[in-house]
Amino acid sequence: MDLMLITNSPVYAKYAEKSGVDIIFIDLEIDGKIERQGHLDTVISSHDIKDVSRIKKVLKKAKILVRVNPYNEFKTEQEVEDAIRFGADMIMLPMFTTVDEVIAVHKLINNRCTFVPLLETVSAVESLDKILEANILTDLHIGLNDLHLDYKLRHMFELFTNGTIDTLVSKLKLKGINYGIGGVASMNGGDIEGETVLNKYLSMGSNRVILSRSFHRSYSEELHAEIDRLRLVEGSHKVENSSQYDKEFKASLVKI
């Protein structure tokens, strides 16, 4: 499983790579985010496009993912061009709602880097069949925060118990799409322990996850140790225990 960490600090990015992070996440998304998530305990970044080249210079093997703003016919082309010019290996499109938006950004990228649409709206869920029929995707990430808000659910993990994530994952698997799911806290942290969440993600076939702020609080050797703990959980995960992981996940969900 690839681990993504959000930072625009070259020093921290270099340390994160040494600690086992696979993808450094530069977050340029700002349009509409305060309105959607301003009341939540979530990170709203103040990253800059020039951070991409600054981070690029210090990395040896980790990739750089750049999340641009939601699709805008007047802005997106320039944002994509800038991201690629400054060194993005992957571009993430948030808050898409239609197949046309996904096709438009795919054309703008033109196979120059990996395109990772971030599925996080009800309209995106409803458009997924048409998007997959277009046969243009290799990757996709399912965002839990905005998606649960759009569905007006109490908690983002309800997306697992109401069948939404199961349905999405089944469709992605049929098309052979690489997909990631949400974010994860440190193994002993979070509303639901990170270990329980990670096992749930793994049992659903996720191959990518965003490391939450609980990992950012570990600036010394702690980050390395936290990632080692995560990798230990990943290494001990067994497909045949999926039903047990699901029971533990649902039991934890009742408590929050």
Tab-separated table of C-alpha atoms in Angstrom:
chain	number	residue	atom	x	y	z
A	1	MET	CA	0.000	0.000	0.000
A	2	ASP	CA	1.327	3.438	-0.969
A	3	LEU	CA	1.407	5.972	1.857
A	4	MET	CA	0.651	9.624	1.078
A	5	LEU	CA	1.621	12.477	3.382
A	6	ILE	CA	0.490	16.094	2.973
A	7	THR	CA	3.282	18.628	3.449
A	8	ASN	CA	4.944	21.525	1.647
A	9	SER	CA	8.065	21.452	3.827
A	10	PRO	CA	11.154	20.180	1.958
A	11	VAL	CA	12.773	19.221	5.274
A	12	TYR	CA	9.779	17.211	6.421
A	13	ALA	CA	9.217	15.707	2.970
A	14	LYS	CA	12.797	14.439	2.904
A	15	TYR	CA	12.403	12.971	6.381
A	16	ALA	CA	9.033	11.443	5.479
A	17	GLU	CA	10.533	9.746	2.434
A	18	LYS	CA	13.295	8.252	4.586
A	19	SER	CA	10.615	7.091	7.026
A	20	GLY	CA	8.768	5.153	4.333
A	21	VAL	CA	6.313	7.591	2.744
A	22	ASP	CA	5.743	6.810	-0.940
A	23	ILE	CA	3.941	9.949	-2.123
A	24	ILE	CA	4.330	13.550	-0.989
A	25	PHE	CA	1.001	15.335	-1.348
A	26	ILE	CA	1.013	19.035	-2.306
A	27	ASP	CA	-2.452	20.454	-1.694
A	28	LEU	CA	-3.427	23.448	-3.827
A	29	GLU	CA	-7.167	22.986	-3.349
A	30	ILE	CA	-8.795	26.020	-1.766
A	31	ASP	CA	-11.883	26.834	-3.870
A	32	GLY	CA	-14.982	26.105	-1.787
A	33	LYS	CA	-13.111	24.127	0.841
A	34	ILE	CA	-13.633	26.497	3.760
A	35	GLU	CA	-17.366	26.561	3.046
A	36	ARG	CA	-17.523	22.754	2.958
A	37	GLN	CA	-15.159	21.814	5.772
A	38	GLY	CA	-14.569	24.968	7.821
A	39	HIS	CA	-16.657	23.589	10.696
A	40	LEU	CA	-14.706	20.314	10.829
A	41	ASP	CA	-11.361	19.393	12.394
A	42	THR	CA	-9.720	19.040	8.995
A	43	VAL	CA	-6.636	20.529	7.365
A	44	ILE	CA	-7.138	23.380	4.884
A	45	SER	CA	-3.723	23.861	3.333
A	46	SER	CA	-1.957	27.010	2.166
A	47	HIS	CA	0.415	25.334	-0.275
A	48	ASP	CA	1.840	27.080	-3.337
A	49	ILE	CA	2.623	25.733	-6.810
A	50	LYS	CA	6.311	26.563	-6.298
A	51	ASP	CA	6.346	24.107	-3.396
A	52	VAL	CA	6.288	21.338	-6.002
A	53	SER	CA	9.754	22.145	-7.354
A	54	ARG	CA	11.117	22.775	-3.852
A	55	ILE	CA	9.972	19.324	-2.751
A	56	LYS	CA	11.104	17.703	-6.003
A	57	LYS	CA	14.694	18.756	-5.367
A	58	VAL	CA	14.990	16.874	-2.068
A	59	LEU	CA	13.299	13.588	-2.997
A	60	LYS	CA	15.090	10.512	-4.290
A	61	LYS	CA	12.283	8.087	-5.095
A	62	ALA	CA	9.016	9.294	-3.576
A	63	LYS	CA	6.495	10.699	-6.036
A	64	ILE	CA	4.775	14.068	-5.828
A	65	LEU	CA	0.996	14.278	-6.059
A	66	VAL	CA	-0.571	17.686	-6.624
A	67	ARG	CA	-4.219	18.247	-5.781
A	68	VAL	CA	-5.515	21.090	-7.943
A	69	ASN	CA	-8.782	22.969	-7.448
A	70	PRO	CA	-12.142	21.559	-8.560
A	71	TYR	CA	-12.695	21.729	-12.312
A	72	ASN	CA	-13.063	25.237	-13.713
A	73	GLU	CA	-13.056	25.837	-17.444
A	74	PHE	CA	-11.117	29.069	-16.953
A	75	LYS	CA	-8.522	27.887	-14.409
A	76	THR	CA	-7.912	24.154	-14.601
A	77	GLU	CA	-5.796	24.104	-17.751
A	78	GLN	CA	-3.275	26.527	-16.257
A	79	GLU	CA	-3.236	24.668	-12.934
A	80	VAL	CA	-2.520	21.372	-14.701
A	81	GLU	CA	0.206	22.909	-16.865
A	82	ASP	CA	1.864	24.532	-13.856
A	83	ALA	CA	1.739	21.332	-11.804
A	84	ILE	CA	3.392	19.313	-14.560
A	85	ARG	CA	5.950	22.032	-15.322
A	86	PHE	CA	7.030	22.207	-11.681
A	87	GLY	CA	7.420	18.430	-11.416
A	88	ALA	CA	4.167	16.693	-10.451
A	89	ASP	CA	4.169	12.921	-10.940
A	90	MET	CA	0.453	12.680	-10.175
A	91	ILE	CA	-2.450	15.132	-10.395
A	92	MET	CA	-5.563	14.761	-8.261
A	93	LEU	CA	-8.860	16.356	-9.312
A	94	PRO	CA	-11.186	16.959	-6.332
A	95	MET	CA	-14.956	17.465	-6.196
A	96	PHE	CA	-15.693	16.363	-9.771
A	97	THR	CA	-19.343	15.779	-10.549
A	98	THR	CA	-19.583	14.692	-14.196
A	99	VAL	CA	-17.915	12.437	-16.717
A	100	ASP	CA	-17.221	15.516	-18.870
A	101	GLU	CA	-15.051	17.066	-16.153
A	102	VAL	CA	-12.995	13.902	-15.816
A	103	ILE	CA	-12.567	13.557	-19.580
A	104	ALA	CA	-11.553	17.221	-19.864
A	105	VAL	CA	-8.803	16.919	-17.245
A	106	HIS	CA	-7.633	13.605	-18.691
A	107	LYS	CA	-7.169	15.364	-22.039
A	108	LEU	CA	-5.316	18.260	-20.411
A	109	ILE	CA	-2.892	15.891	-18.690
A	110	ASN	CA	-2.459	13.911	-21.912
A	111	ASN	CA	-0.608	11.010	-20.252
A	112	ARG	CA	2.191	13.282	-19.012
A	113	CYS	CA	1.627	12.148	-15.437
A	114	THR	CA	-0.771	9.919	-13.512
A	115	PHE	CA	-4.329	11.202	-13.231
A	116	VAL	CA	-6.074	10.477	-9.927
A	117	PRO	CA	-9.677	11.705	-9.747
A	118	LEU	CA	-10.838	12.154	-6.154
A	119	LEU	CA	-14.351	10.753	-5.880
A	120	GLU	CA	-16.043	12.708	-3.093
A	121	THR	CA	-19.474	13.856	-4.304
A	122	VAL	CA	-22.819	12.120	-4.708
A	123	SER	CA	-22.846	13.228	-8.349
A	124	ALA	CA	-19.463	11.554	-8.870
A	125	VAL	CA	-20.840	8.313	-7.445
A	126	GLU	CA	-23.791	8.556	-9.813
A	127	SER	CA	-21.464	9.309	-12.760
A	128	LEU	CA	-18.964	6.534	-12.061
A	129	ASP	CA	-20.446	4.033	-14.532
A	130	LYS	CA	-20.145	6.509	-17.414
A	131	ILE	CA	-16.638	7.475	-16.333
A	132	LEU	CA	-15.520	3.854	-16.286
A	133	GLU	CA	-17.149	3.251	-19.679
A	134	ALA	CA	-14.900	5.981	-21.106
A	135	ASN	CA	-11.875	3.733	-20.382
A	136	ILE	CA	-9.570	6.624	-19.512
A	137	LEU	CA	-8.754	5.903	-15.869
A	138	THR	CA	-5.950	3.909	-14.293
A	139	ASP	CA	-6.295	5.342	-10.778
A	140	LEU	CA	-8.910	6.824	-8.448
A	141	HIS	CA	-9.113	7.804	-4.797
A	142	ILE	CA	-12.296	7.687	-2.729
A	143	GLY	CA	-12.533	10.692	-0.403
A	144	LEU	CA	-14.598	10.025	2.695
A	145	ASN	CA	-14.848	13.482	4.269
A	146	ASP	CA	-16.662	15.454	1.587
A	147	LEU	CA	-18.553	12.396	0.374
A	148	HIS	CA	-20.175	11.788	3.748
A	149	LEU	CA	-21.014	15.494	3.988
A	150	ASP	CA	-22.647	15.391	0.561
A	151	TYR	CA	-24.701	12.379	1.637
A	152	LYS	CA	-25.518	14.214	4.903
A	153	LEU	CA	-24.296	11.307	7.017
A	154	ARG	CA	-23.343	11.618	10.685
A	155	HIS	CA	-19.877	10.119	10.262
A	156	MET	CA	-17.699	9.340	7.265
A	157	PHE	CA	-17.368	5.663	8.174
A	158	GLU	CA	-21.113	5.212	7.633
A	159	LEU	CA	-20.179	5.041	3.945
A	160	PHE	CA	-18.900	1.537	4.691
A	161	THR	CA	-21.965	0.319	6.560
A	162	ASN	CA	-24.554	1.648	4.092
A	163	GLY	CA	-22.999	-0.176	1.130
A	164	THR	CA	-21.651	2.879	-0.715
A	165	ILE	CA	-17.982	1.888	-0.573
A	166	ASP	CA	-18.743	-1.764	-1.360
A	167	THR	CA	-20.556	-0.718	-4.532
A	168	LEU	CA	-17.781	1.633	-5.643
A	169	VAL	CA	-15.031	-0.889	-4.970
A	170	SER	CA	-16.847	-3.636	-6.881
A	171	LYS	CA	-17.064	-1.414	-9.964
A	172	LEU	CA	-13.417	-0.356	-9.737
A	173	LYS	CA	-12.237	-3.939	-9.341
A	174	LEU	CA	-14.158	-5.042	-12.437
A	175	LYS	CA	-12.334	-2.402	-14.482
A	176	GLY	CA	-8.918	-3.113	-12.953
A	177	ILE	CA	-8.568	0.424	-11.572
A	178	ASN	CA	-5.958	1.123	-8.886
A	179	TYR	CA	-7.786	2.780	-6.024
A	180	GLY	CA	-7.175	4.217	-2.607
A	181	ILE	CA	-9.624	4.889	0.187
A	182	GLY	CA	-9.630	7.852	2.562
A	183	GLY	CA	-7.054	8.529	5.208
A	184	VAL	CA	-5.812	6.729	8.297
A	185	ALA	CA	-4.704	7.825	11.759
A	186	SER	CA	-1.739	6.363	13.621
A	187	MET	CA	-2.346	2.762	14.609
A	188	ASN	CA	-3.483	3.656	18.145
A	189	GLY	CA	-5.153	6.960	17.245
A	190	GLY	CA	-8.316	8.249	15.610
A	191	ASP	CA	-12.046	8.048	16.339
A	192	ILE	CA	-11.648	4.423	15.336
A	193	GLU	CA	-8.146	3.028	15.934
A	194	GLY	CA	-5.955	3.313	12.875
A	195	GLU	CA	-5.220	-0.406	12.960
A	196	THR	CA	-8.926	-1.250	12.678
A	197	VAL	CA	-9.429	1.236	9.835
A	198	LEU	CA	-6.332	0.067	7.969
A	199	ASN	CA	-7.436	-3.565	8.121
A	200	LYS	CA	-10.825	-2.519	6.756
A	201	TYR	CA	-9.205	-0.636	3.875
A	202	LEU	CA	-6.886	-3.535	3.095
A	203	SER	CA	-9.736	-6.038	3.124
A	204	MET	CA	-11.472	-3.861	0.528
A	205	GLY	CA	-8.429	-3.871	-1.739
A	206	SER	CA	-7.235	-0.303	-1.210
A	207	ASN	CA	-3.670	0.214	-2.401
A	208	ARG	CA	-3.219	3.837	-1.325
A	209	VAL	CA	-4.032	5.863	1.799
A	210	ILE	CA	-3.459	9.384	3.129
A	211	LEU	CA	-1.672	9.623	6.482
A	212	SER	CA	-3.640	11.842	8.861
A	213	ARG	CA	-2.398	14.697	11.041
A	214	SER	CA	-1.548	12.262	13.833
A	215	PHE	CA	1.498	11.303	11.756
A	216	HIS	CA	2.521	14.962	11.321
A	217	ARG	CA	2.827	15.385	15.071
A	218	SER	CA	5.752	12.951	15.039
A	219	TYR	CA	8.682	15.041	13.875
A	220	SER	CA	11.520	12.994	15.331
A	221	GLU	CA	12.041	9.257	15.077
A	222	GLU	CA	8.377	8.817	15.993
A	223	LEU	CA	7.196	9.141	12.391
A	224	HIS	CA	9.488	6.315	11.340
A	225	ALA	CA	8.212	4.213	14.248
A	226	GLU	CA	4.560	4.972	13.426
A	227	ILE	CA	5.058	3.946	9.812
A	228	ASP	CA	6.852	0.795	10.950
A	229	ARG	CA	3.797	-0.027	13.077
A	230	LEU	CA	1.533	0.569	10.095
A	231	ARG	CA	3.661	-1.676	7.894
A	232	LEU	CA	3.554	-4.363	10.583
A	233	VAL	CA	-0.254	-4.285	10.532
A	234	GLU	CA	-0.223	-4.356	6.741
A	235	GLY	CA	2.204	-7.281	6.694
A	236	SER	CA	0.140	-9.329	9.130
A	237	HIS	CA	-3.157	-8.665	7.337
A	238	LYS	CA	-4.790	-11.850	6.068
A	239	VAL	CA	-7.488	-11.909	3.399
A	240	GLU	CA	-9.162	-14.889	5.039
A	241	ASN	CA	-9.772	-12.773	8.154
A	242	SER	CA	-11.833	-10.147	6.285
A	243	SER	CA	-15.064	-11.013	8.099
A	244	GLN	CA	-13.335	-10.588	11.466
A	245	TYR	CA	-11.886	-7.221	10.418
A	246	ASP	CA	-15.379	-6.155	9.364
A	247	LYS	CA	-16.838	-7.148	12.745
A	248	GLU	CA	-14.149	-5.180	14.589
A	249	PHE	CA	-14.759	-2.172	12.356
A	250	LYS	CA	-18.527	-2.197	12.899
A	251	ALA	CA	-18.100	-2.693	16.655
A	252	SER	CA	-15.805	0.347	16.792
A	253	LEU	CA	-18.227	2.417	14.727
A	254	VAL	CA	-20.979	1.911	17.298
A	255	LYS	CA	-18.812	3.629	19.924
A	256	ILE	CA	-18.415	6.948	18.095
